[in-house]
Amino acid sequence: MFSPPLHRQRHQFVVDFVNKNKPQKGHFLSLQVADLGCSECTLLMKLKFHRDIELLVGVDIDGAKLKKKWQGLGPLSTDYLQPSYYQLRIELYQGSVTQKDARLRGFDLVTSVELIEHLTLADLGQFSDVVFGYMIPAVAIISTPNAEFNTLLPGLTGFRHHDHKFEWTRAEFQSWALGVALQYGYEVEFTGVGPAPLGQQDAVGFCTQIGVFRRLRQRPSCRAVFGVDVEELFSYELLYSITYPSLRDNNTLRKFLVAEVLCFAEELKQRWMEERMAASDGSLLQTEGGAEAHQAASGQRVEARENPTACGPEDENLMGQRGLGLFMTQEEANQGAQEESPSVHRFVAVPLASLWTSPKVSALSGSLRNLRHFLMEEPTVRLSQDGSAVMLKEEDLDEGSFHAEDGDYGEANQCSQPPEQGEEWEASV
Ligand code: SAM
């Protein structure tokens, strides 16, 4: 009878409500939303894409229903590959809405879509007390069938579902809702989805009737709501919880930033190598713009030619060092292994100031100082002694191209040519 189907219209009503009432731009306010009687989590799956929701909770008495499709609530692979600044946590609880649970208190929005008609009238009294007297959400959206519409539903005798304990007329629903609103300090507005055929709307109303309850008083302070003497109740069982990757989480931010840095550093290294190969003088140390660099890793600074985004003296210091350079170092390939001669590695130094030119790297780190701190904490990244450059191992460079007098990178000067790369089998050929 309805297009889109009625259940989708009910869910869309909630999504539209959240869209219309989302926190104002510029404020770091996020919503906490709980769906009571969430069944197979269909509404939650729609709401999980809403950027303004930071906590999404589903409650149902039937654990099997919750489990049926909950894998659809998890993050997508793109959420890990391109984490956003938004935060989202989803929790699913098995429990009855007639019982209190402290984890459900103080939400911005509580929805109960086609649930109350499954409760006995005694349980409905408990439900009102739990939702409006204990959870005290800022807004509650409650939907239930409108019995007056039933005459228009073809072939229907009795209730719409065998488990329904009642189906109310508009007057019955409104009388209950207004009583609850008065008792617990809310105002309520009536609407619905699934309109009646032309000319019959006034006579029968919507197929699904909806009450939108808004709390009249300001939300009590956390202390008043969650006062120390309030008994902590945990009657629901947590069946599922997932926290989405977010750049506001330092660990996720660092991992993502490091991946970006290494990728960009590798790109710069390749570019630099190609330029260097092509250059006739084979000079190892060049700034990006072609000016000569004297030192990067061991202390002396390259003259700062531009300093567009840096802030603070430390940033200025780092900003000055922009030239990529090659240096060599001696180190044990396998620590503890009985090796005759230590292996020699060659590194390309990619200054943080060059990495900072990537809009993504600069946006993620915020300042050169932060960038350095993030990288210092990351064991997979090697920094130069003074922390001004990322050191990338250079595997592909041909040996003849390195001359000690070209490189002046501290450690580099102490090193000799790399050992012959010949393998044992060559000797016996
Ligand atoms: N809200 C769902 C939606 O819009 O897709 C469908 C609701 S379904 C018609 C009613 C749900 O309420 C069922 O999943 C049922 O298990 C749940 N339910 C019934 N009594 C409950 C109770 N006392 N506490 C929590 N959930 C209950």
Short mmCIF file of C-alpha atoms and ligand atoms in Angstrom, two decimals:
data_model
loop_
_atom_site.label_atom_id
_atom_site.label_comp_id
_atom_site.label_asym_id
_atom_site.label_seq_id
_atom_site.Cartn_x
_atom_site.Cartn_y
_atom_site.Cartn_z
CA MET A 1 0.00 0.00 0.00
CA PHE A 2 2.88 2.33 0.72
CA SER A 3 5.82 3.40 -1.31
CA PRO A 4 8.41 3.45 0.16
CA PRO A 5 7.24 0.65 2.49
CA LEU A 6 5.86 1.79 5.84
CA HIS A 7 8.76 0.45 7.95
CA ARG A 8 11.18 2.47 5.82
CA GLN A 9 9.05 5.58 6.21
CA ARG A 10 9.17 5.15 9.98
CA HIS A 11 12.96 4.91 9.95
CA GLN A 12 13.26 7.80 7.53
CA PHE A 13 11.17 9.90 9.90
CA VAL A 14 13.81 9.39 12.61
CA VAL A 15 16.70 10.08 10.21
CA ASP A 16 15.02 13.28 9.01
CA PHE A 17 14.41 14.32 12.60
CA VAL A 18 18.10 13.91 13.44
CA ASN A 19 19.05 15.85 10.30
CA LYS A 20 16.75 18.71 11.20
CA ASN A 21 17.85 18.83 14.82
CA LYS A 22 21.55 18.19 14.47
CA PRO A 23 24.01 20.10 16.63
CA GLN A 24 24.98 23.48 15.24
CA LYS A 25 28.02 23.68 13.02
CA GLY A 26 31.16 24.79 14.75
CA HIS A 27 30.14 23.20 18.03
CA PHE A 28 31.76 19.95 18.95
CA LEU A 29 28.46 18.57 20.11
CA SER A 30 27.63 15.03 19.20
CA LEU A 31 24.48 13.06 19.72
CA GLN A 32 23.83 9.99 21.74
CA VAL A 33 20.95 7.96 20.36
CA ALA A 34 19.31 4.79 21.72
CA ASP A 35 16.80 2.67 19.81
CA LEU A 36 14.61 0.57 22.11
CA GLY A 37 13.19 -2.64 20.65
CA CYS A 38 15.68 -2.31 17.78
CA SER A 39 15.06 -5.87 16.57
CA GLU A 40 17.44 -6.57 13.64
CA CYS A 41 19.09 -3.15 13.94
CA THR A 42 17.67 -1.77 10.67
CA LEU A 43 17.27 1.76 12.04
CA LEU A 44 20.71 1.68 13.64
CA MET A 45 22.25 0.76 10.29
CA LYS A 46 20.77 3.91 8.79
CA LEU A 47 21.82 6.08 11.70
CA LYS A 48 25.41 4.85 11.76
CA PHE A 49 26.11 6.97 8.67
CA HIS A 50 25.00 10.09 10.48
CA ARG A 51 28.10 12.16 11.22
CA ASP A 52 26.61 13.89 14.24
CA ILE A 53 26.03 10.74 16.23
CA GLU A 54 28.84 9.65 18.50
CA LEU A 55 27.05 6.92 20.44
CA LEU A 56 24.45 4.60 18.99
CA VAL A 57 22.84 2.05 21.26
CA GLY A 58 20.32 -0.67 20.46
CA VAL A 59 18.28 -2.58 23.05
CA ASP A 60 16.07 -5.60 22.45
CA ILE A 61 14.78 -8.36 24.64
CA ASP A 62 15.48 -10.88 21.91
CA GLY A 63 19.22 -11.55 21.60
CA ALA A 64 18.78 -13.77 18.52
CA LYS A 65 17.19 -10.89 16.61
CA LEU A 66 20.02 -8.58 17.59
CA LYS A 67 22.63 -11.07 16.38
CA LYS A 68 20.96 -11.75 13.07
CA LYS A 69 22.41 -8.81 11.13
CA TRP A 70 24.68 -7.00 13.54
CA GLN A 71 27.73 -7.55 11.35
CA GLY A 72 26.25 -4.77 9.19
CA LEU A 73 26.94 -2.32 12.01
CA GLY A 74 30.71 -2.68 11.84
CA PRO A 75 33.07 -0.27 10.08
CA LEU A 76 33.72 -0.68 6.37
CA SER A 77 37.26 -1.16 5.10
CA THR A 78 37.19 2.46 3.93
CA ASP A 79 36.61 3.55 7.54
CA TYR A 80 40.03 2.09 8.35
CA LEU A 81 41.76 3.25 5.17
CA GLN A 82 40.41 6.80 5.38
CA PRO A 83 39.46 7.38 9.02
CA SER A 84 37.56 10.60 9.64
CA TYR A 85 37.54 13.04 12.54
CA TYR A 86 34.10 11.81 13.53
CA GLN A 87 33.75 9.44 16.41
CA LEU A 88 31.24 6.64 16.61
CA ARG A 89 30.67 3.89 19.07
CA ILE A 90 27.89 1.33 18.69
CA GLU A 91 26.62 -0.89 21.49
CA LEU A 92 23.90 -3.54 21.49
CA TYR A 93 22.26 -4.70 24.69
CA GLN A 94 19.92 -7.56 25.40
CA GLY A 95 17.40 -6.47 27.99
CA SER A 96 13.85 -5.41 28.68
CA VAL A 97 12.69 -1.82 28.38
CA THR A 98 10.73 -2.42 31.58
CA GLN A 99 14.03 -2.50 33.47
CA LYS A 100 16.48 0.27 34.26
CA ASP A 101 20.09 0.30 33.16
CA ALA A 102 22.42 3.16 34.08
CA ARG A 103 24.21 3.00 30.70
CA LEU A 104 21.05 4.24 28.98
CA ARG A 105 20.69 7.46 30.96
CA GLY A 106 20.98 10.98 29.63
CA PHE A 107 20.72 10.28 25.89
CA ASP A 108 19.82 13.05 23.48
CA LEU A 109 17.34 10.91 21.61
CA VAL A 110 15.54 7.68 22.47
CA THR A 111 13.44 6.01 19.79
CA SER A 112 10.86 3.29 20.22
CA VAL A 113 9.52 2.28 16.83
CA GLU A 114 6.55 -0.11 16.92
CA LEU A 115 7.48 -1.43 20.36
CA ILE A 116 4.92 -0.30 22.93
CA GLU A 117 2.06 -2.34 21.42
CA HIS A 118 4.11 -5.47 22.25
CA LEU A 119 3.95 -4.63 25.96
CA THR A 120 1.16 -5.43 28.39
CA LEU A 121 -0.43 -2.35 29.94
CA ALA A 122 1.38 -3.10 33.19
CA ASP A 123 4.70 -3.25 31.32
CA LEU A 124 3.80 -0.07 29.48
CA GLY A 125 3.62 1.70 32.86
CA GLN A 126 7.12 0.41 33.64
CA PHE A 127 8.32 1.50 30.20
CA SER A 128 7.12 5.08 30.80
CA ASP A 129 8.83 5.15 34.15
CA VAL A 130 12.08 3.75 32.73
CA VAL A 131 12.19 5.99 29.65
CA PHE A 132 10.85 9.31 30.95
CA GLY A 133 11.57 8.97 34.65
CA TYR A 134 14.97 7.27 34.53
CA MET A 135 16.64 7.58 31.12
CA ILE A 136 15.37 11.17 30.84
CA PRO A 137 16.29 11.73 27.18
CA ALA A 138 16.08 15.22 25.68
CA VAL A 139 13.76 13.82 23.01
CA ALA A 140 11.82 10.55 22.66
CA ILE A 141 10.15 9.41 19.45
CA ILE A 142 7.50 6.76 20.00
CA SER A 143 5.55 5.16 17.17
CA THR A 144 2.66 2.69 17.30
CA PRO A 145 -0.08 1.48 14.90
CA ASN A 146 -3.12 3.68 14.50
CA ALA A 147 -6.12 1.37 14.95
CA GLU A 148 -8.41 3.73 13.04
CA PHE A 149 -6.44 3.04 9.88
CA ASN A 150 -7.03 -0.72 10.15
CA THR A 151 -10.30 -0.57 8.22
CA LEU A 152 -8.25 0.47 5.17
CA LEU A 153 -5.86 -2.48 5.42
CA PRO A 154 -7.12 -5.20 3.07
CA GLY A 155 -7.97 -8.57 4.62
CA LEU A 156 -7.09 -7.51 8.17
CA THR A 157 -9.12 -8.96 10.99
CA GLY A 158 -8.00 -8.25 14.55
CA PHE A 159 -4.57 -6.77 15.27
CA ARG A 160 -1.83 -6.22 12.69
CA HIS A 161 0.51 -8.67 14.47
CA HIS A 162 -0.21 -11.70 16.63
CA ASP A 163 2.09 -10.41 19.40
CA HIS A 164 0.34 -7.03 19.73
CA LYS A 165 -1.24 -6.54 23.14
CA PHE A 166 -3.22 -3.51 21.99
CA GLU A 167 -3.68 -1.18 19.05
CA TRP A 168 -4.80 2.32 19.90
CA THR A 169 -6.92 4.91 18.21
CA ARG A 170 -5.43 8.39 17.92
CA ALA A 171 -7.41 9.53 20.96
CA GLU A 172 -6.14 6.61 23.06
CA PHE A 173 -2.52 7.18 22.06
CA GLN A 174 -2.77 10.90 22.67
CA SER A 175 -4.39 10.42 26.04
CA TRP A 176 -1.56 8.09 27.16
CA ALA A 177 1.15 10.33 25.69
CA LEU A 178 -0.21 13.54 27.22
CA GLY A 179 -0.51 11.86 30.62
CA VAL A 180 3.11 10.69 30.44
CA ALA A 181 4.29 14.11 29.25
CA LEU A 182 2.52 15.84 32.11
CA GLN A 183 3.84 13.40 34.69
CA TYR A 184 7.51 13.53 33.62
CA GLY A 185 7.87 17.11 32.37
CA TYR A 186 7.74 16.73 28.59
CA GLU A 187 5.70 18.28 25.80
CA VAL A 188 4.47 16.08 22.99
CA GLU A 189 3.68 16.66 19.34
CA PHE A 190 1.64 14.18 17.29
CA THR A 191 2.29 13.22 13.71
CA GLY A 192 2.67 10.05 11.67
CA VAL A 193 3.75 8.29 8.48
CA GLY A 194 1.71 6.40 5.92
CA PRO A 195 -0.96 8.91 4.95
CA ALA A 196 -4.56 7.88 4.29
CA PRO A 197 -5.99 8.00 0.74
CA LEU A 198 -7.10 11.37 -0.52
CA GLY A 199 -10.00 12.84 1.46
CA GLN A 200 -9.77 10.31 4.32
CA GLN A 201 -6.81 11.72 6.26
CA ASP A 202 -8.94 13.59 8.79
CA ALA A 203 -11.21 10.62 9.34
CA VAL A 204 -8.54 7.93 9.87
CA GLY A 205 -5.18 9.66 10.26
CA PHE A 206 -1.77 8.11 9.51
CA CYS A 207 -1.25 4.34 9.36
CA THR A 208 1.55 4.72 11.95
CA GLN A 209 1.04 7.35 14.63
CA ILE A 210 4.04 9.03 16.17
CA GLY A 211 4.54 11.09 19.30
CA VAL A 212 7.61 13.34 19.55
CA PHE A 213 8.31 14.08 23.22
CA ARG A 214 10.58 16.99 24.17
CA ARG A 215 11.81 17.50 27.69
CA LEU A 216 10.62 20.83 29.04
CA ARG A 217 13.29 21.52 31.60
CA GLN A 218 16.97 21.84 30.80
CA ARG A 219 18.86 18.63 31.18
CA PRO A 220 19.79 18.34 34.84
CA SER A 221 23.51 18.55 35.48
CA CYS A 222 25.43 15.31 35.27
CA ARG A 223 25.87 15.33 39.01
CA ALA A 224 22.14 15.56 39.57
CA VAL A 225 21.37 12.86 37.02
CA PHE A 226 24.19 10.56 37.94
CA GLY A 227 24.55 11.61 41.56
CA VAL A 228 26.83 9.61 43.77
CA ASP A 229 23.96 8.14 45.74
CA VAL A 230 22.17 6.95 42.62
CA GLU A 231 22.20 3.20 42.57
CA GLU A 232 24.18 1.94 39.60
CA LEU A 233 22.01 -0.47 37.69
CA PHE A 234 23.36 -2.72 34.98
CA SER A 235 20.50 -5.03 34.14
CA TYR A 236 21.18 -5.32 30.40
CA GLU A 237 23.72 -7.62 28.84
CA LEU A 238 26.18 -6.03 26.44
CA LEU A 239 26.26 -8.30 23.39
CA TYR A 240 28.14 -6.16 20.89
CA SER A 241 30.26 -3.07 20.87
CA ILE A 242 32.43 -1.44 18.27
CA THR A 243 34.39 1.80 18.22
CA TYR A 244 34.97 3.23 14.77
CA PRO A 245 38.49 4.36 13.88
CA SER A 246 38.73 8.11 14.33
CA LEU A 247 41.48 10.63 13.83
CA ARG A 248 40.56 12.10 17.20
CA ASP A 249 42.06 8.98 18.69
CA ASN A 250 45.82 9.63 18.94
CA ASN A 251 46.78 6.07 18.07
CA THR A 252 44.71 6.04 14.88
CA LEU A 253 45.93 9.51 13.98
CA ARG A 254 49.57 8.50 14.42
CA LYS A 255 49.19 5.33 12.32
CA PHE A 256 47.43 7.19 9.54
CA LEU A 257 49.88 10.08 9.63
CA VAL A 258 52.87 7.74 9.57
CA ALA A 259 51.45 5.90 6.54
CA GLU A 260 50.98 9.25 4.76
CA VAL A 261 54.47 10.43 5.72
CA LEU A 262 56.17 7.25 4.55
CA CYS A 263 54.26 7.25 1.30
CA PHE A 264 55.09 10.91 0.57
CA ALA A 265 58.68 10.50 1.70
CA GLU A 266 59.10 7.57 -0.67
CA GLU A 267 57.65 9.67 -3.49
CA LEU A 268 60.10 12.51 -2.72
CA LYS A 269 62.95 10.07 -2.54
CA GLN A 270 62.16 8.58 -5.93
CA ARG A 271 61.84 12.03 -7.47
CA TRP A 272 65.10 13.15 -5.92
CA MET A 273 66.92 10.02 -7.11
CA GLU A 274 65.71 10.47 -10.65
CA GLU A 275 66.79 14.13 -10.67
CA ARG A 276 70.10 13.16 -9.19
CA MET A 277 70.74 10.46 -11.75
CA ALA A 278 69.98 12.92 -14.50
CA ALA A 279 72.21 15.62 -13.05
CA SER A 280 75.60 15.67 -14.73
CA ASP A 281 77.63 16.67 -11.70
CA GLY A 282 76.18 13.83 -9.62
CA SER A 283 75.94 16.12 -6.61
CA LEU A 284 74.39 14.21 -3.75
CA LEU A 285 73.07 17.08 -1.76
CA GLN A 286 70.57 19.34 -3.36
CA THR A 287 67.68 21.29 -2.04
CA GLU A 288 64.38 20.77 -3.72
CA GLY A 289 64.78 24.02 -5.59
CA GLY A 290 68.28 23.12 -6.75
CA ALA A 291 70.19 25.26 -4.25
CA GLU A 292 72.99 23.54 -2.45
CA ALA A 293 72.42 22.02 0.91
CA HIS A 294 75.28 21.80 3.31
CA GLN A 295 74.02 19.71 6.14
CA ALA A 296 70.73 18.27 7.21
CA ALA A 297 71.03 15.43 9.65
CA SER A 298 74.07 16.32 11.68
CA GLY A 299 73.30 19.80 12.89
CA GLN A 300 74.12 22.58 10.43
CA ARG A 301 71.15 24.15 8.79
CA VAL A 302 70.33 24.74 5.20
CA GLU A 303 69.27 28.36 4.69
CA ALA A 304 65.51 28.71 4.94
CA ARG A 305 64.23 29.99 1.62
CA GLU A 306 60.57 29.96 2.39
CA ASN A 307 58.58 29.41 5.51
CA PRO A 308 54.91 29.47 4.57
CA THR A 309 53.12 27.55 7.31
CA ALA A 310 55.51 26.99 10.15
CA CYS A 311 54.77 28.39 13.56
CA GLY A 312 57.04 28.86 16.55
CA PRO A 313 60.84 28.82 16.81
CA GLU A 314 61.07 25.05 16.76
CA ASP A 315 59.06 24.92 13.56
CA GLU A 316 61.27 27.60 12.05
CA ASN A 317 64.30 25.48 12.80
CA LEU A 318 62.78 22.45 11.18
CA MET A 319 61.45 24.49 8.29
CA GLY A 320 64.93 25.61 7.37
CA GLN A 321 66.04 22.13 6.42
CA ARG A 322 64.56 21.21 3.11
CA GLY A 323 67.22 19.45 1.05
CA LEU A 324 67.14 15.73 0.55
CA GLY A 325 70.46 14.00 0.96
CA LEU A 326 72.15 10.62 0.93
CA PHE A 327 74.33 9.27 3.67
CA MET A 328 75.72 5.97 4.73
CA THR A 329 75.84 4.27 8.05
CA GLN A 330 77.26 1.08 9.41
CA GLU A 331 74.98 -1.15 11.39
CA GLU A 332 74.58 -4.77 12.33
CA ALA A 333 72.11 -6.42 9.98
CA ASN A 334 71.19 -9.13 12.50
CA GLN A 335 71.87 -8.04 16.02
CA GLY A 336 73.63 -10.81 17.91
CA ALA A 337 74.48 -12.72 14.74
CA GLN A 338 78.11 -13.69 14.32
CA GLU A 339 78.91 -11.55 11.31
CA GLU A 340 82.43 -10.89 10.18
CA SER A 341 81.74 -7.41 8.86
CA PRO A 342 78.77 -5.28 9.71
CA SER A 343 76.47 -4.51 6.82
CA VAL A 344 76.40 -1.00 5.43
CA HIS A 345 73.14 0.75 4.77
CA ARG A 346 72.64 3.88 2.81
CA PHE A 347 69.87 6.26 3.65
CA VAL A 348 68.14 9.12 2.00
CA ALA A 349 67.32 11.90 4.43
CA VAL A 350 63.94 13.44 3.71
CA PRO A 351 63.58 16.62 5.78
CA LEU A 352 60.36 17.12 7.73
CA ALA A 353 60.12 20.54 6.08
CA SER A 354 59.77 18.80 2.71
CA LEU A 355 57.19 16.37 4.10
CA TRP A 356 55.27 19.34 5.49
CA THR A 357 54.55 20.49 1.94
CA SER A 358 52.02 17.63 1.65
CA PRO A 359 48.62 19.17 2.49
CA LYS A 360 47.52 15.91 4.08
CA VAL A 361 50.59 15.64 6.30
CA SER A 362 50.36 19.27 7.42
CA ALA A 363 46.59 19.03 8.05
CA LEU A 364 46.92 15.83 10.05
CA SER A 365 49.83 16.94 12.18
CA GLY A 366 48.90 20.60 12.68
CA SER A 367 52.47 21.79 13.17
CA LEU A 368 55.97 20.65 12.31
CA ARG A 369 56.59 20.21 15.99
CA ASN A 370 53.66 17.80 16.28
CA LEU A 371 54.82 15.99 13.19
CA ARG A 372 58.19 15.38 14.73
CA HIS A 373 56.65 14.23 18.01
CA PHE A 374 54.33 11.81 16.25
CA LEU A 375 57.21 10.35 14.25
CA MET A 376 59.47 10.12 17.29
CA GLU A 377 56.86 7.93 18.97
CA GLU A 378 56.65 5.60 16.00
CA PRO A 379 59.16 2.74 16.15
CA THR A 380 58.87 1.96 12.43
CA VAL A 381 60.11 5.44 11.46
CA ARG A 382 63.80 6.31 11.58
CA LEU A 383 64.63 9.94 12.20
CA SER A 384 67.96 11.68 11.73
CA GLN A 385 69.98 12.43 14.86
CA ASP A 386 68.58 15.91 15.21
CA GLY A 387 65.04 14.77 14.36
CA SER A 388 64.79 17.02 11.33
CA ALA A 389 64.53 14.34 8.64
CA VAL A 390 63.04 10.94 8.01
CA MET A 391 65.69 8.46 6.98
CA LEU A 392 64.67 6.06 4.23
CA LYS A 393 66.82 3.07 3.45
CA GLU A 394 68.22 3.31 -0.02
CA GLU A 395 68.37 -0.08 -1.68
CA ASP A 396 68.29 0.75 -5.35
CA LEU A 397 71.09 3.24 -5.67
CA ASP A 398 74.08 1.99 -7.68
CA GLU A 399 77.27 1.84 -5.64
CA GLY A 400 79.45 4.04 -7.80
CA SER A 401 77.16 6.97 -7.26
CA PHE A 402 78.18 7.54 -3.67
CA HIS A 403 81.23 9.59 -2.88
CA ALA A 404 82.04 10.35 0.70
CA GLU A 405 83.03 13.92 -0.08
CA ASP A 406 79.57 14.59 -1.52
CA GLY A 407 77.70 13.64 1.58
CA ASP A 408 78.27 15.48 4.81
CA TYR A 409 75.71 13.85 7.04
CA GLY A 410 77.74 13.13 10.17
CA GLU A 411 77.40 9.42 10.38
CA ALA A 412 77.90 9.24 6.64
CA ASN A 413 81.46 10.55 6.78
CA GLN A 414 82.59 7.78 9.04
CA CYS A 415 81.61 5.13 6.52
CA SER A 416 83.39 3.41 3.75
CA GLN A 417 82.12 2.12 0.46
CA PRO A 418 79.53 -0.62 0.75
CA PRO A 419 80.88 -4.16 0.49
CA GLU A 420 80.83 -6.04 -2.76
CA GLN A 421 77.37 -7.33 -3.52
CA GLY A 422 78.61 -10.57 -5.16
CA GLU A 423 77.07 -13.81 -3.97
CA GLU A 424 78.94 -16.96 -3.06
CA TRP A 425 77.89 -18.90 -6.14
CA GLU A 426 79.63 -16.39 -8.41
CA ALA A 427 83.04 -17.45 -7.17
CA SER A 428 82.53 -21.01 -8.23
CA VAL A 429 81.33 -20.25 -11.77
N1 SAM B 1 11.84 -1.23 16.07
C1 SAM B 1 12.00 -2.25 15.08
C2 SAM B 1 12.04 -1.62 13.71
O1 SAM B 1 11.55 -0.51 13.57
O2 SAM B 1 12.57 -2.26 12.79
C3 SAM B 1 10.93 -3.31 15.08
C4 SAM B 1 10.24 -3.51 16.34
S1 SAM B 1 9.49 -5.07 16.46
C5 SAM B 1 7.93 -4.82 15.79
C6 SAM B 1 9.27 -5.11 18.19
C7 SAM B 1 10.57 -5.44 18.90
O3 SAM B 1 10.41 -5.17 20.27
C8 SAM B 1 10.95 -6.90 18.77
O4 SAM B 1 12.23 -7.01 18.25
C9 SAM B 1 10.87 -7.42 20.18
O5 SAM B 1 11.83 -8.41 20.45
C10 SAM B 1 11.10 -6.16 20.99
N2 SAM B 1 10.56 -6.21 22.35
C11 SAM B 1 9.39 -6.68 22.76
N3 SAM B 1 9.27 -6.54 24.09
C12 SAM B 1 10.41 -5.95 24.53
C13 SAM B 1 10.88 -5.54 25.78
N4 SAM B 1 10.15 -5.71 26.90
N5 SAM B 1 12.08 -4.97 25.87
C14 SAM B 1 12.83 -4.81 24.75
N6 SAM B 1 12.43 -5.18 23.54
C15 SAM B 1 11.23 -5.74 23.42
#
